[in-house]
PDB file of C-alpha atoms in Angstrom:
ATOM      1  CA  MET O 688     -17.857  -4.321  -3.553  1.00 45.00           C
ATOM      2  CA  LYS O 689     -19.763  -3.263  -6.660  1.00 43.00           C
ATOM      3  CA  ILE O 690     -18.346  -0.603  -8.929  1.00 43.00           C
ATOM      4  CA  GLY O 691     -21.340   1.616  -8.233  1.00 40.00           C
ATOM      5  CA  THR O 692     -20.202   1.917  -4.628  1.00 40.00           C
ATOM      6  CA  LEU O 693     -16.654   2.860  -5.531  1.00 50.00           C
ATOM      7  CA  LEU O 694     -15.487   6.433  -5.706  1.00 48.00           C
ATOM      8  CA  ARG O 695     -14.652   6.374  -9.405  1.00 45.00           C
ATOM      9  CA  GLY O 696     -12.395   8.443 -11.593  1.00 45.00           C
ATOM     10  CA  ALA O 697     -15.553  10.177 -12.812  1.00 39.00           C
ATOM     11  CA  LEU O 698     -15.734  11.688  -9.343  1.00 44.00           C
ATOM     12  CA  LEU O 699     -12.223  13.076  -9.614  1.00 44.00           C
ATOM     13  CA  GLY O 700     -13.372  16.551  -8.718  1.00 43.00           C
ATOM     14  CA  LEU O 701     -14.975  15.246  -5.540  1.00 41.00           C
ATOM     15  CA  ALA O 702     -11.928  13.167  -4.725  1.00 43.00           C
ATOM     16  CA  PHE O 703      -9.758  16.230  -5.041  1.00 44.00           C
ATOM     17  CA  GLY O 704     -12.224  18.333  -3.143  1.00 42.00           C
ATOM     18  CA  GLY O 705     -11.218  17.302   0.340  1.00 44.00           C
ATOM     19  CA  LEU O 706     -12.118  13.709   1.162  1.00 46.00           C
ATOM     20  CA  THR O 707      -9.643  13.612   4.005  1.00 44.00           C
ATOM     21  CA  GLY O 708      -9.107  17.271   4.652  1.00 43.00           C
ATOM     22  CA  THR O 709      -5.783  18.616   5.815  1.00 44.00           C
ATOM     23  CA  ALA O 710      -3.234  16.282   7.286  1.00 44.00           C
ATOM     24  CA  SER O 711      -3.312  15.959  11.055  1.00 46.00           C
ATOM     25  CA  ALA O 712      -0.334  15.899  13.360  1.00 75.00           C
ATOM     26  CA  ASP O 713      -0.710  12.119  13.572  1.00 91.00           C
ATOM     27  CA  GLN O 714      -2.149  10.435  10.505  1.00 95.00           C
ATOM     28  CA  LEU O 715      -2.659   7.073  12.213  1.00 96.00           C
ATOM     29  CA  ALA O 716      -4.780   8.720  14.906  1.00 96.00           C
ATOM     30  CA  ASN O 717      -6.653  10.544  12.173  1.00 94.00           C
ATOM     31  CA  VAL O 718      -7.607   7.421  10.222  1.00 96.00           C
ATOM     32  CA  LYS O 719      -8.543   5.538  13.394  1.00 97.00           C
ATOM     33  CA  SER O 720     -10.760   8.422  14.451  1.00 96.00           C
ATOM     34  CA  ALA O 721     -12.412   8.457  11.040  1.00 96.00           C
ATOM     35  CA  GLY O 722     -12.711   4.668  11.052  1.00 98.00           C
ATOM     36  CA  LYS O 723     -11.472   4.456   7.470  1.00 98.00           C
ATOM     37  CA  ILE O 724      -8.446   4.742   5.224  1.00 98.00           C
ATOM     38  CA  VAL O 725      -9.156   6.631   2.014  1.00 98.00           C
ATOM     39  CA  THR O 726      -7.029   5.184  -0.777  1.00 98.00           C
ATOM     40  CA  ALA O 727      -6.256   5.952  -4.403  1.00 98.00           C
ATOM     41  CA  THR O 728      -5.475   3.379  -7.051  1.00 97.00           C
ATOM     42  CA  ASP O 729      -5.905   2.706 -10.769  1.00 94.00           C
ATOM     43  CA  MET O 730      -8.213  -0.241 -11.359  1.00 94.00           C
ATOM     44  CA  HIS O 731      -6.724  -1.050 -14.759  1.00 90.00           C
ATOM     45  CA  TYR O 732      -3.496  -2.730 -13.680  1.00 90.00           C
ATOM     46  CA  ALA O 733      -4.047  -6.479 -13.500  1.00 89.00           C
ATOM     47  CA  PRO O 734      -3.346  -8.546 -11.507  1.00 93.00           C
ATOM     48  CA  PHE O 735      -2.965  -5.870  -8.835  1.00 95.00           C
ATOM     49  CA  ASP O 736      -6.093  -3.842  -9.534  1.00 96.00           C
ATOM     50  CA  MET O 737      -9.017  -4.577 -11.846  1.00 94.00           C
ATOM     51  CA  VAL O 738     -12.791  -4.446 -12.119  1.00 95.00           C
ATOM     52  CA  VAL O 739     -14.437  -7.762 -12.954  1.00 94.00           C
ATOM     53  CA  ASP O 740     -18.222  -7.982 -13.419  1.00 95.00           C
ATOM     54  CA  GLY O 741     -18.596  -4.611 -11.710  1.00 94.00           C
ATOM     55  CA  ALA O 742     -16.543  -5.523  -8.642  1.00 96.00           C
ATOM     56  CA  TYR O 743     -13.096  -4.275  -7.636  1.00 97.00           C
ATOM     57  CA  GLN O 744     -10.639  -7.104  -7.096  1.00 97.00           C
ATOM     58  CA  GLY O 745      -6.965  -7.961  -7.380  1.00 97.00           C
ATOM     59  CA  MET O 746      -3.822  -8.564  -5.406  1.00 97.00           C
ATOM     60  CA  THR O 747      -3.744  -4.989  -4.086  1.00 98.00           C
ATOM     61  CA  LYS O 748      -7.265  -5.263  -2.698  1.00 98.00           C
ATOM     62  CA  ASP O 749      -6.576  -8.594  -1.010  1.00 98.00           C
ATOM     63  CA  LEU O 750      -3.418  -7.210   0.594  1.00 98.00           C
ATOM     64  CA  PHE O 751      -4.915  -3.909   1.689  1.00 98.00           C
ATOM     65  CA  ASP O 752      -8.149  -5.461   2.995  1.00 98.00           C
ATOM     66  CA  ASN O 753      -5.926  -7.399   5.406  1.00 98.00           C
ATOM     67  CA  VAL O 754      -3.785  -4.380   6.309  1.00 98.00           C
ATOM     68  CA  ALA O 755      -6.868  -2.261   7.064  1.00 98.00           C
ATOM     69  CA  LYS O 756      -8.273  -5.090   9.203  1.00 98.00           C
ATOM     70  CA  GLU O 757      -5.043  -5.219  11.208  1.00 98.00           C
ATOM     71  CA  ILE O 758      -5.223  -1.455  11.798  1.00 98.00           C
ATOM     72  CA  GLY O 759      -8.908  -1.729  12.706  1.00 98.00           C
ATOM     73  CA  VAL O 760     -10.473   0.486  10.045  1.00 98.00           C
ATOM     74  CA  GLU O 761     -12.392   0.145   6.779  1.00 98.00           C
ATOM     75  CA  PRO O 762     -10.689   0.776   3.428  1.00 98.00           C
ATOM     76  CA  VAL O 763     -12.279   3.172   0.937  1.00 98.00           C
ATOM     77  CA  TYR O 764     -11.112   2.430  -2.596  1.00 98.00           C
ATOM     78  CA  GLN O 765     -10.993   5.097  -5.278  1.00 96.00           C
ATOM     79  CA  ASP O 766     -10.399   4.492  -8.987  1.00 96.00           C
ATOM     80  CA  LEU O 767      -8.324   7.439 -10.219  1.00 95.00           C
ATOM     81  CA  PRO O 768      -5.974   8.028 -13.162  1.00 93.00           C
ATOM     82  CA  TRP O 769      -2.402   7.142 -12.238  1.00 91.00           C
ATOM     83  CA  THR O 770      -1.107  10.598 -13.167  1.00 91.00           C
ATOM     84  CA  SER O 771      -3.405  12.225 -10.583  1.00 95.00           C
ATOM     85  CA  GLN O 772      -2.537  10.025  -7.638  1.00 96.00           C
ATOM     86  CA  LEU O 773       0.795  11.301  -6.310  1.00 95.00           C
ATOM     87  CA  PRO O 774      -0.198  14.976  -6.798  1.00 96.00           C
ATOM     88  CA  GLY O 775      -3.460  14.277  -4.957  1.00 96.00           C
ATOM     89  CA  LEU O 776      -1.602  12.561  -2.133  1.00 96.00           C
ATOM     90  CA  GLU O 777       0.690  15.543  -1.695  1.00 95.00           C
ATOM     91  CA  VAL O 778      -2.269  17.876  -1.070  1.00 94.00           C
ATOM     92  CA  SER O 779      -3.942  15.429   1.348  1.00 93.00           C
ATOM     93  CA  LYS O 780      -6.895  14.423  -0.801  1.00 95.00           C
ATOM     94  CA  PHE O 781      -6.552  10.820   0.361  1.00 96.00           C
ATOM     95  CA  ASP O 782      -4.497   8.954   2.932  1.00 97.00           C
ATOM     96  CA  ILE O 783      -2.407   6.627   0.788  1.00 98.00           C
ATOM     97  CA  VAL O 784      -1.701   5.579  -2.789  1.00 98.00           C
ATOM     98  CA  ILE O 785      -2.084   1.808  -3.062  1.00 98.00           C
ATOM     99  CA  ALA O 786      -1.584   1.553  -6.808  1.00 95.00           C
ATOM    100  CA  PRO O 787       1.703  -0.358  -6.983  1.00 94.00           C
ATOM    101  CA  VAL O 788       4.381   2.348  -7.110  1.00 93.00           C
ATOM    102  CA  THR O 789       7.948   1.475  -8.062  1.00 90.00           C
ATOM    103  CA  ILE O 790      10.466   2.468  -5.389  1.00 93.00           C
ATOM    104  CA  THR O 791      13.044   4.802  -6.931  1.00 90.00           C
ATOM    105  CA  PRO O 792      15.731   7.025  -5.355  1.00 91.00           C
ATOM    106  CA  GLU O 793      13.925  10.125  -6.599  1.00 92.00           C
ATOM    107  CA  ARG O 794      10.609   9.081  -5.075  1.00 94.00           C
ATOM    108  CA  LEU O 795      12.259   8.137  -1.784  1.00 95.00           C
ATOM    109  CA  GLU O 796      13.343  11.761  -1.485  1.00 94.00           C
ATOM    110  CA  ARG O 797       9.766  12.958  -1.831  1.00 95.00           C
ATOM    111  CA  TYR O 798       7.518  10.299  -0.300  1.00 97.00           C
ATOM    112  CA  THR O 799       7.299   7.732   2.491  1.00 97.00           C
ATOM    113  CA  PHE O 800       7.125   4.168   1.185  1.00 97.00           C
ATOM    114  CA  THR O 801       5.796   1.033   2.827  1.00 97.00           C
ATOM    115  CA  PRO O 802       7.820  -2.194   2.661  1.00 97.00           C
ATOM    116  CA  PRO O 803       7.613  -3.822  -0.794  1.00 97.00           C
ATOM    117  CA  ILE O 804       4.422  -5.595  -1.802  1.00 97.00           C
ATOM    118  CA  ALA O 805       5.783  -7.185  -5.017  1.00 95.00           C
ATOM    119  CA  ASP O 806       8.670  -7.429  -7.431  1.00 90.00           C
ATOM    120  CA  ALA O 807       8.626  -4.634 -10.052  1.00 89.00           C
ATOM    121  CA  THR O 808      11.557  -5.475 -12.312  1.00 91.00           C
ATOM    122  CA  VAL O 809      10.759  -4.201 -15.800  1.00 94.00           C
ATOM    123  CA  GLY O 810      10.345  -6.495 -18.795  1.00 95.00           C
ATOM    124  CA  ILE O 811       8.676  -6.733 -22.184  1.00 97.00           C
ATOM    125  CA  VAL O 812       5.826  -8.726 -23.696  1.00 98.00           C
ATOM    126  CA  LYS O 813       5.224  -9.380 -27.386  1.00 98.00           C
ATOM    127  CA  ALA O 814       2.503 -10.802 -29.608  1.00 98.00           C
ATOM    128  CA  ALA O 815       2.395 -14.600 -29.457  1.00 97.00           C
ATOM    129  CA  ALA O 816       3.110 -14.836 -33.193  1.00 97.00           C
ATOM    130  CA  ASN O 817       6.161 -12.553 -33.039  1.00 97.00           C
ATOM    131  CA  LYS O 818       9.355 -14.491 -33.813  1.00 96.00           C
ATOM    132  CA  ASP O 819      11.663 -11.445 -34.041  1.00 96.00           C
ATOM    133  CA  ILE O 820      11.863 -10.504 -30.357  1.00 98.00           C
ATOM    134  CA  ASN O 821      13.576 -13.135 -28.208  1.00 97.00           C
ATOM    135  CA  LYS O 822      15.375 -10.879 -25.733  1.00 97.00           C
ATOM    136  CA  PRO O 823      15.035  -7.229 -24.643  1.00 97.00           C
ATOM    137  CA  GLU O 824      17.815  -6.057 -26.962  1.00 97.00           C
ATOM    138  CA  ASP O 825      15.685  -7.125 -29.924  1.00 98.00           C
ATOM    139  CA  ILE O 826      13.427  -4.074 -29.486  1.00 98.00           C
ATOM    140  CA  ALA O 827      16.070  -2.004 -31.325  1.00 97.00           C
ATOM    141  CA  GLY O 828      14.322  -0.439 -34.311  1.00 97.00           C
ATOM    142  CA  LYS O 829      10.894  -1.400 -32.899  1.00 97.00           C
ATOM    143  CA  THR O 830       7.900   0.468 -31.473  1.00 98.00           C
ATOM    144  CA  VAL O 831       7.240  -0.258 -27.795  1.00 98.00           C
ATOM    145  CA  GLY O 832       4.306   0.860 -25.675  1.00 98.00           C
ATOM    146  CA  VAL O 833       4.429   1.745 -21.985  1.00 97.00           C
ATOM    147  CA  GLN O 834       2.204   3.443 -19.402  1.00 94.00           C
ATOM    148  CA  GLN O 835       3.004   7.130 -19.113  1.00 93.00           C
ATOM    149  CA  GLY O 836       4.447   8.582 -15.925  1.00 88.00           C
ATOM    150  CA  THR O 837       5.736   5.254 -14.598  1.00 89.00           C
ATOM    151  CA  ALA O 838       9.165   4.088 -13.504  1.00 87.00           C
ATOM    152  CA  GLN O 839       8.880   1.477 -16.231  1.00 92.00           C
ATOM    153  CA  PHE O 840       8.648   4.299 -18.784  1.00 94.00           C
ATOM    154  CA  LYS O 841      11.841   5.856 -17.463  1.00 92.00           C
ATOM    155  CA  GLN O 842      13.699   2.536 -17.520  1.00 93.00           C
ATOM    156  CA  LEU O 843      12.458   1.849 -21.045  1.00 96.00           C
ATOM    157  CA  GLN O 844      13.787   5.252 -22.130  1.00 96.00           C
ATOM    158  CA  GLU O 845      17.204   4.451 -20.669  1.00 95.00           C
ATOM    159  CA  PHE O 846      17.282   0.960 -22.155  1.00 96.00           C
ATOM    160  CA  GLY O 847      16.008   2.183 -25.529  1.00 96.00           C
ATOM    161  CA  ALA O 848      18.770   4.753 -25.708  1.00 95.00           C
ATOM    162  CA  LYS O 849      21.282   2.018 -24.949  1.00 95.00           C
ATOM    163  CA  VAL O 850      20.121  -0.428 -27.646  1.00 95.00           C
ATOM    164  CA  GLY O 851      19.249   2.332 -30.116  1.00 94.00           C
ATOM    165  CA  ASN O 852      16.405   3.421 -32.371  1.00 94.00           C
ATOM    166  CA  VAL O 853      13.482   2.449 -30.137  1.00 97.00           C
ATOM    167  CA  THR O 854      10.224   4.325 -30.721  1.00 98.00           C
ATOM    168  CA  ILE O 855       8.336   4.670 -27.431  1.00 98.00           C
ATOM    169  CA  LYS O 856       4.573   5.208 -27.417  1.00 98.00           C
ATOM    170  CA  GLU O 857       2.952   6.295 -24.152  1.00 97.00           C
ATOM    171  CA  TYR O 858      -0.476   5.167 -22.931  1.00 96.00           C
ATOM    172  CA  GLY O 859      -2.774   6.239 -20.132  1.00 92.00           C
ATOM    173  CA  THR O 860      -3.313   2.614 -19.040  1.00 90.00           C
ATOM    174  CA  THR O 861      -1.579  -0.671 -19.714  1.00 91.00           C
ATOM    175  CA  ASP O 862      -4.857  -2.061 -21.074  1.00 92.00           C
ATOM    176  CA  GLU O 863      -4.672   0.443 -23.941  1.00 96.00           C
ATOM    177  CA  ALA O 864      -1.101  -0.600 -24.702  1.00 97.00           C
ATOM    178  CA  TYR O 865      -2.012  -4.293 -24.665  1.00 97.00           C
ATOM    179  CA  ALA O 866      -4.900  -3.615 -27.057  1.00 98.00           C
ATOM    180  CA  ASP O 867      -2.571  -1.926 -29.542  1.00 98.00           C
ATOM    181  CA  LEU O 868      -0.071  -4.765 -29.211  1.00 98.00           C
ATOM    182  CA  ALA O 869      -2.802  -7.303 -29.951  1.00 98.00           C
ATOM    183  CA  ALA O 870      -3.901  -5.212 -32.940  1.00 98.00           C
ATOM    184  CA  GLY O 871      -0.388  -5.131 -34.393  1.00 97.00           C
ATOM    185  CA  ARG O 872       0.194  -1.438 -33.813  1.00 98.00           C
ATOM    186  CA  LEU O 873       3.092  -2.146 -31.438  1.00 98.00           C
ATOM    187  CA  ASP O 874       5.988  -4.588 -31.486  1.00 98.00           C
ATOM    188  CA  ALA O 875       6.131  -4.933 -27.690  1.00 98.00           C
ATOM    189  CA  VAL O 876       4.923  -3.450 -24.410  1.00 98.00           C
ATOM    190  CA  ALA O 877       7.158  -2.722 -21.425  1.00 97.00           C
ATOM    191  CA  GLY O 878       5.882  -3.193 -17.883  1.00 95.00           C
ATOM    192  CA  SER O 879       6.611  -4.857 -14.577  1.00 92.00           C
ATOM    193  CA  ALA O 880       7.355  -8.570 -14.674  1.00 90.00           C
ATOM    194  CA  PRO O 881       4.355  -9.637 -12.520  1.00 90.00           C
ATOM    195  CA  ASN O 882       1.867  -7.743 -14.694  1.00 91.00           C
ATOM    196  CA  LEU O 883       3.282  -9.204 -17.897  1.00 93.00           C
ATOM    197  CA  ALA O 884       3.405 -12.753 -16.513  1.00 89.00           C
ATOM    198  CA  TYR O 885      -0.243 -12.460 -15.460  1.00 90.00           C
ATOM    199  CA  LEU O 886      -1.198 -11.123 -18.891  1.00 93.00           C
ATOM    200  CA  VAL O 887       0.425 -14.080 -20.658  1.00 93.00           C
ATOM    201  CA  LYS O 888      -1.122 -16.512 -18.179  1.00 89.00           C
ATOM    202  CA  GLN O 889      -4.571 -15.145 -18.957  1.00 90.00           C
ATOM    203  CA  ARG O 890      -4.142 -14.617 -22.711  1.00 94.00           C
ATOM    204  CA  GLY O 891      -1.383 -16.917 -23.905  1.00 94.00           C
ATOM    205  CA  ASP O 892      -3.036 -17.239 -27.298  1.00 97.00           C
ATOM    206  CA  VAL O 893      -2.438 -13.526 -27.933  1.00 98.00           C
ATOM    207  CA  PHE O 894       0.661 -12.567 -25.926  1.00 98.00           C
ATOM    208  CA  ALA O 895       4.006 -14.177 -25.082  1.00 97.00           C
ATOM    209  CA  LEU O 896       7.129 -13.414 -23.091  1.00 95.00           C
ATOM    210  CA  PRO O 897      10.480 -13.515 -24.920  1.00 96.00           C
ATOM    211  CA  GLU O 898      12.949 -16.199 -23.851  1.00 94.00           C
ATOM    212  CA  VAL O 899      14.631 -13.471 -21.786  1.00 93.00           C
ATOM    213  CA  SER O 900      12.051 -10.846 -20.878  1.00 93.00           C
ATOM    214  CA  THR O 901      13.416  -8.574 -18.124  1.00 94.00           C
ATOM    215  CA  PHE O 902      16.043  -5.873 -18.206  1.00 94.00           C
ATOM    216  CA  GLY O 903      17.467  -3.160 -15.977  1.00 87.00           C
ATOM    217  CA  ARG O 904      18.001  -3.187 -12.243  1.00 85.00           C
ATOM    218  CA  PRO O 905      15.820  -5.209  -9.846  1.00 86.00           C
ATOM    219  CA  THR O 906      13.089  -3.015  -8.367  1.00 90.00           C
ATOM    220  CA  TYR O 907      10.085  -3.330  -6.056  1.00 93.00           C
ATOM    221  CA  PHE O 908       6.492  -2.124  -5.838  1.00 95.00           C
ATOM    222  CA  ALA O 909       5.220  -0.528  -2.631  1.00 97.00           C
ATOM    223  CA  TRP O 910       2.496   1.835  -1.390  1.00 98.00           C
ATOM    224  CA  VAL O 911       3.066   5.532  -0.839  1.00 98.00           C
ATOM    225  CA  LEU O 912       2.315   7.973   1.977  1.00 97.00           C
ATOM    226  CA  ARG O 913       3.097  11.632   2.419  1.00 96.00           C
ATOM    227  CA  LYS O 914       6.534  12.387   3.749  1.00 94.00           C
ATOM    228  CA  GLY O 915       6.790  13.921   7.195  1.00 89.00           C
ATOM    229  CA  ASP O 916       6.544  13.217  10.900  1.00 83.00           C
ATOM    230  CA  ASP O 917       2.742  13.084  10.794  1.00 91.00           C
ATOM    231  CA  SER O 918       2.811   9.927   8.636  1.00 93.00           C
ATOM    232  CA  ALA O 919       5.459   8.063  10.658  1.00 94.00           C
ATOM    233  CA  SER O 920       3.028   6.208  12.933  1.00 95.00           C
ATOM    234  CA  PHE O 921       0.756   5.352  10.001  1.00 97.00           C
ATOM    235  CA  ALA O 922       3.692   3.979   8.014  1.00 97.00           C
ATOM    236  CA  GLY O 923       4.770   2.017  11.094  1.00 97.00           C
ATOM    237  CA  ALA O 924       1.331   0.455  11.505  1.00 98.00           C
ATOM    238  CA  ILE O 925       1.309  -0.652   7.857  1.00 98.00           C
ATOM    239  CA  LYS O 926       4.818  -2.069   8.199  1.00 98.00           C
ATOM    240  CA  ASP O 927       3.762  -4.018  11.300  1.00 98.00           C
ATOM    241  CA  ALA O 928       0.711  -5.381   9.486  1.00 98.00           C
ATOM    242  CA  ILE O 929       2.791  -6.519   6.494  1.00 98.00           C
ATOM    243  CA  ALA O 930       5.324  -8.164   8.806  1.00 98.00           C
ATOM    244  CA  LYS O 931       2.536 -10.033  10.631  1.00 98.00           C
ATOM    245  CA  MET O 932       0.958 -11.115   7.349  1.00 98.00           C
ATOM    246  CA  THR O 933       4.331 -12.337   6.096  1.00 98.00           C
ATOM    247  CA  LYS O 934       4.916 -14.363   9.242  1.00 98.00           C
ATOM    248  CA  ASP O 935       1.469 -15.998   9.292  1.00 98.00           C
ATOM    249  CA  GLY O 936       1.515 -16.865   5.584  1.00 98.00           C
ATOM    250  CA  ARG O 937      -1.124 -14.472   4.261  1.00 98.00           C
ATOM    251  CA  ILE O 938       1.356 -12.669   1.978  1.00 97.00           C
ATOM    252  CA  LYS O 939       2.462 -15.997   0.503  1.00 97.00           C
ATOM    253  CA  ALA O 940      -1.126 -17.128  -0.073  1.00 98.00           C
ATOM    254  CA  ILE O 941      -2.113 -13.861  -1.770  1.00 97.00           C
ATOM    255  CA  GLN O 942       0.961 -13.878  -4.006  1.00 93.00           C
ATOM    256  CA  GLU O 943       0.341 -17.471  -5.061  1.00 92.00           C
ATOM    257  CA  LYS O 944      -3.323 -16.717  -5.761  1.00 93.00           C
ATOM    258  CA  TRP O 945      -2.574 -13.831  -8.109  1.00 92.00           C
ATOM    259  CA  LEU O 946       0.965 -14.449  -9.371  1.00 88.00           C
ATOM    260  CA  GLY O 947       1.148 -18.222  -9.250  1.00 83.00           C
ATOM    261  CA  LYS O 948       4.337 -18.148  -7.166  1.00 84.00           C
ATOM    262  CA  TYR O 949       5.807 -16.678  -4.002  1.00 89.00           C
ATOM    263  CA  THR O 950       8.702 -14.228  -3.919  1.00 89.00           C
ATOM    264  CA  GLU O 951      10.189 -13.380  -0.546  1.00 92.00           C
ATOM    265  CA  LEU O 952      10.270  -9.603  -0.138  1.00 94.00           C
ATOM    266  CA  PRO O 953      12.256  -7.278   2.143  1.00 94.00           C
ATOM    267  CA  LEU O 954      10.435  -6.268   5.311  1.00 94.00           C
ATOM    268  CA  ASP O 955      12.115  -2.877   5.195  1.00 94.00           C
ATOM    269  CA  VAL O 956      12.088  -0.230   2.494  1.00 93.00           C
ATOM    270  CA  PRO O 957      15.164  -0.846   0.328  1.00 87.00           C
ATOM    271  CA  ALA O 958      17.854   1.786   0.680  1.00 75.00           C
ATOM    272  CA  LYS O 959      18.480   4.273  -2.103  1.00 64.00           C
TER     273      LYS O 959
END
C-alpha cells in the first residue's frame, strides 16, 4: 500500500471528523457491516510501524493484516501522532489503536486491551562509541531521550528518580530521539526492548545496547479498543484470531521476521 493511499497525519482533521461515526451497540457487527476496520497508528516506530519507499510496513501491519482477514474485513491504516490516538479512540473516530500500546494498570481501567502482541519491557540504547554506559544505572547524571506520552517515559521517570540526576528530554517520535543520540545531543534513549534491538540490528555502526540494557518490571504491548459492552464481541474476535495465529505458527513467523526471535506471549490480557 503506497503512502499516497494512506490516511495520513496531515488529514488529522478528517480523521477526527467522523470516519467511523458513533459507536454502535455491537462494534463487531458494525465493522463487518462496513467491511473494514479503521485503525490508528504511528508509522514512525520501527520495527512495528514504518514507511519504506512510500509503503507502510512492519510487524504491526503483518499481524493486523492477518487479524482483519480472520474477521473477514479490510484494514484501513491511518498514520496519526501518538498523542492523538487514545483521545481519538475515546470519541469513536476510529475502531482501534494498533500502535503498540504498553499495558498498564491505569490504562486497563480506561480501555479494553487485546492479548499481547509483543514484549514491551523498557531498556536503553547508547551511541556505539559510548564506553560510559554499561548498565541502566549508568544513566545517572546523563541526558536521556524518550517518546512523550508513553509508558516508557513514565518508567524512565521512576527509574531516573531512583538512580538520581537524570535529565529527561521528550520527543514526538523515537526517530527524533535516535537522531539526537546519533548527533551526540543525548547520552541514551529509553524505549521498549524490541524497538531498541531492531535499531541496533539495523544500525550497529551508530548505536549499541549496554551489556545490561533493560530495567523495570516486565511489560507487554497490545492493541486498544474502547471500553464497554459494545466492544466485547470485537475484542473477542481479535482474541480468537490471535489465538488461531499463535496455534498455526503465523505469530512465530512474524516475530522472527521482524524481531529475529520468538517470544511466547500470554493469550489473555495480563491481570493488573
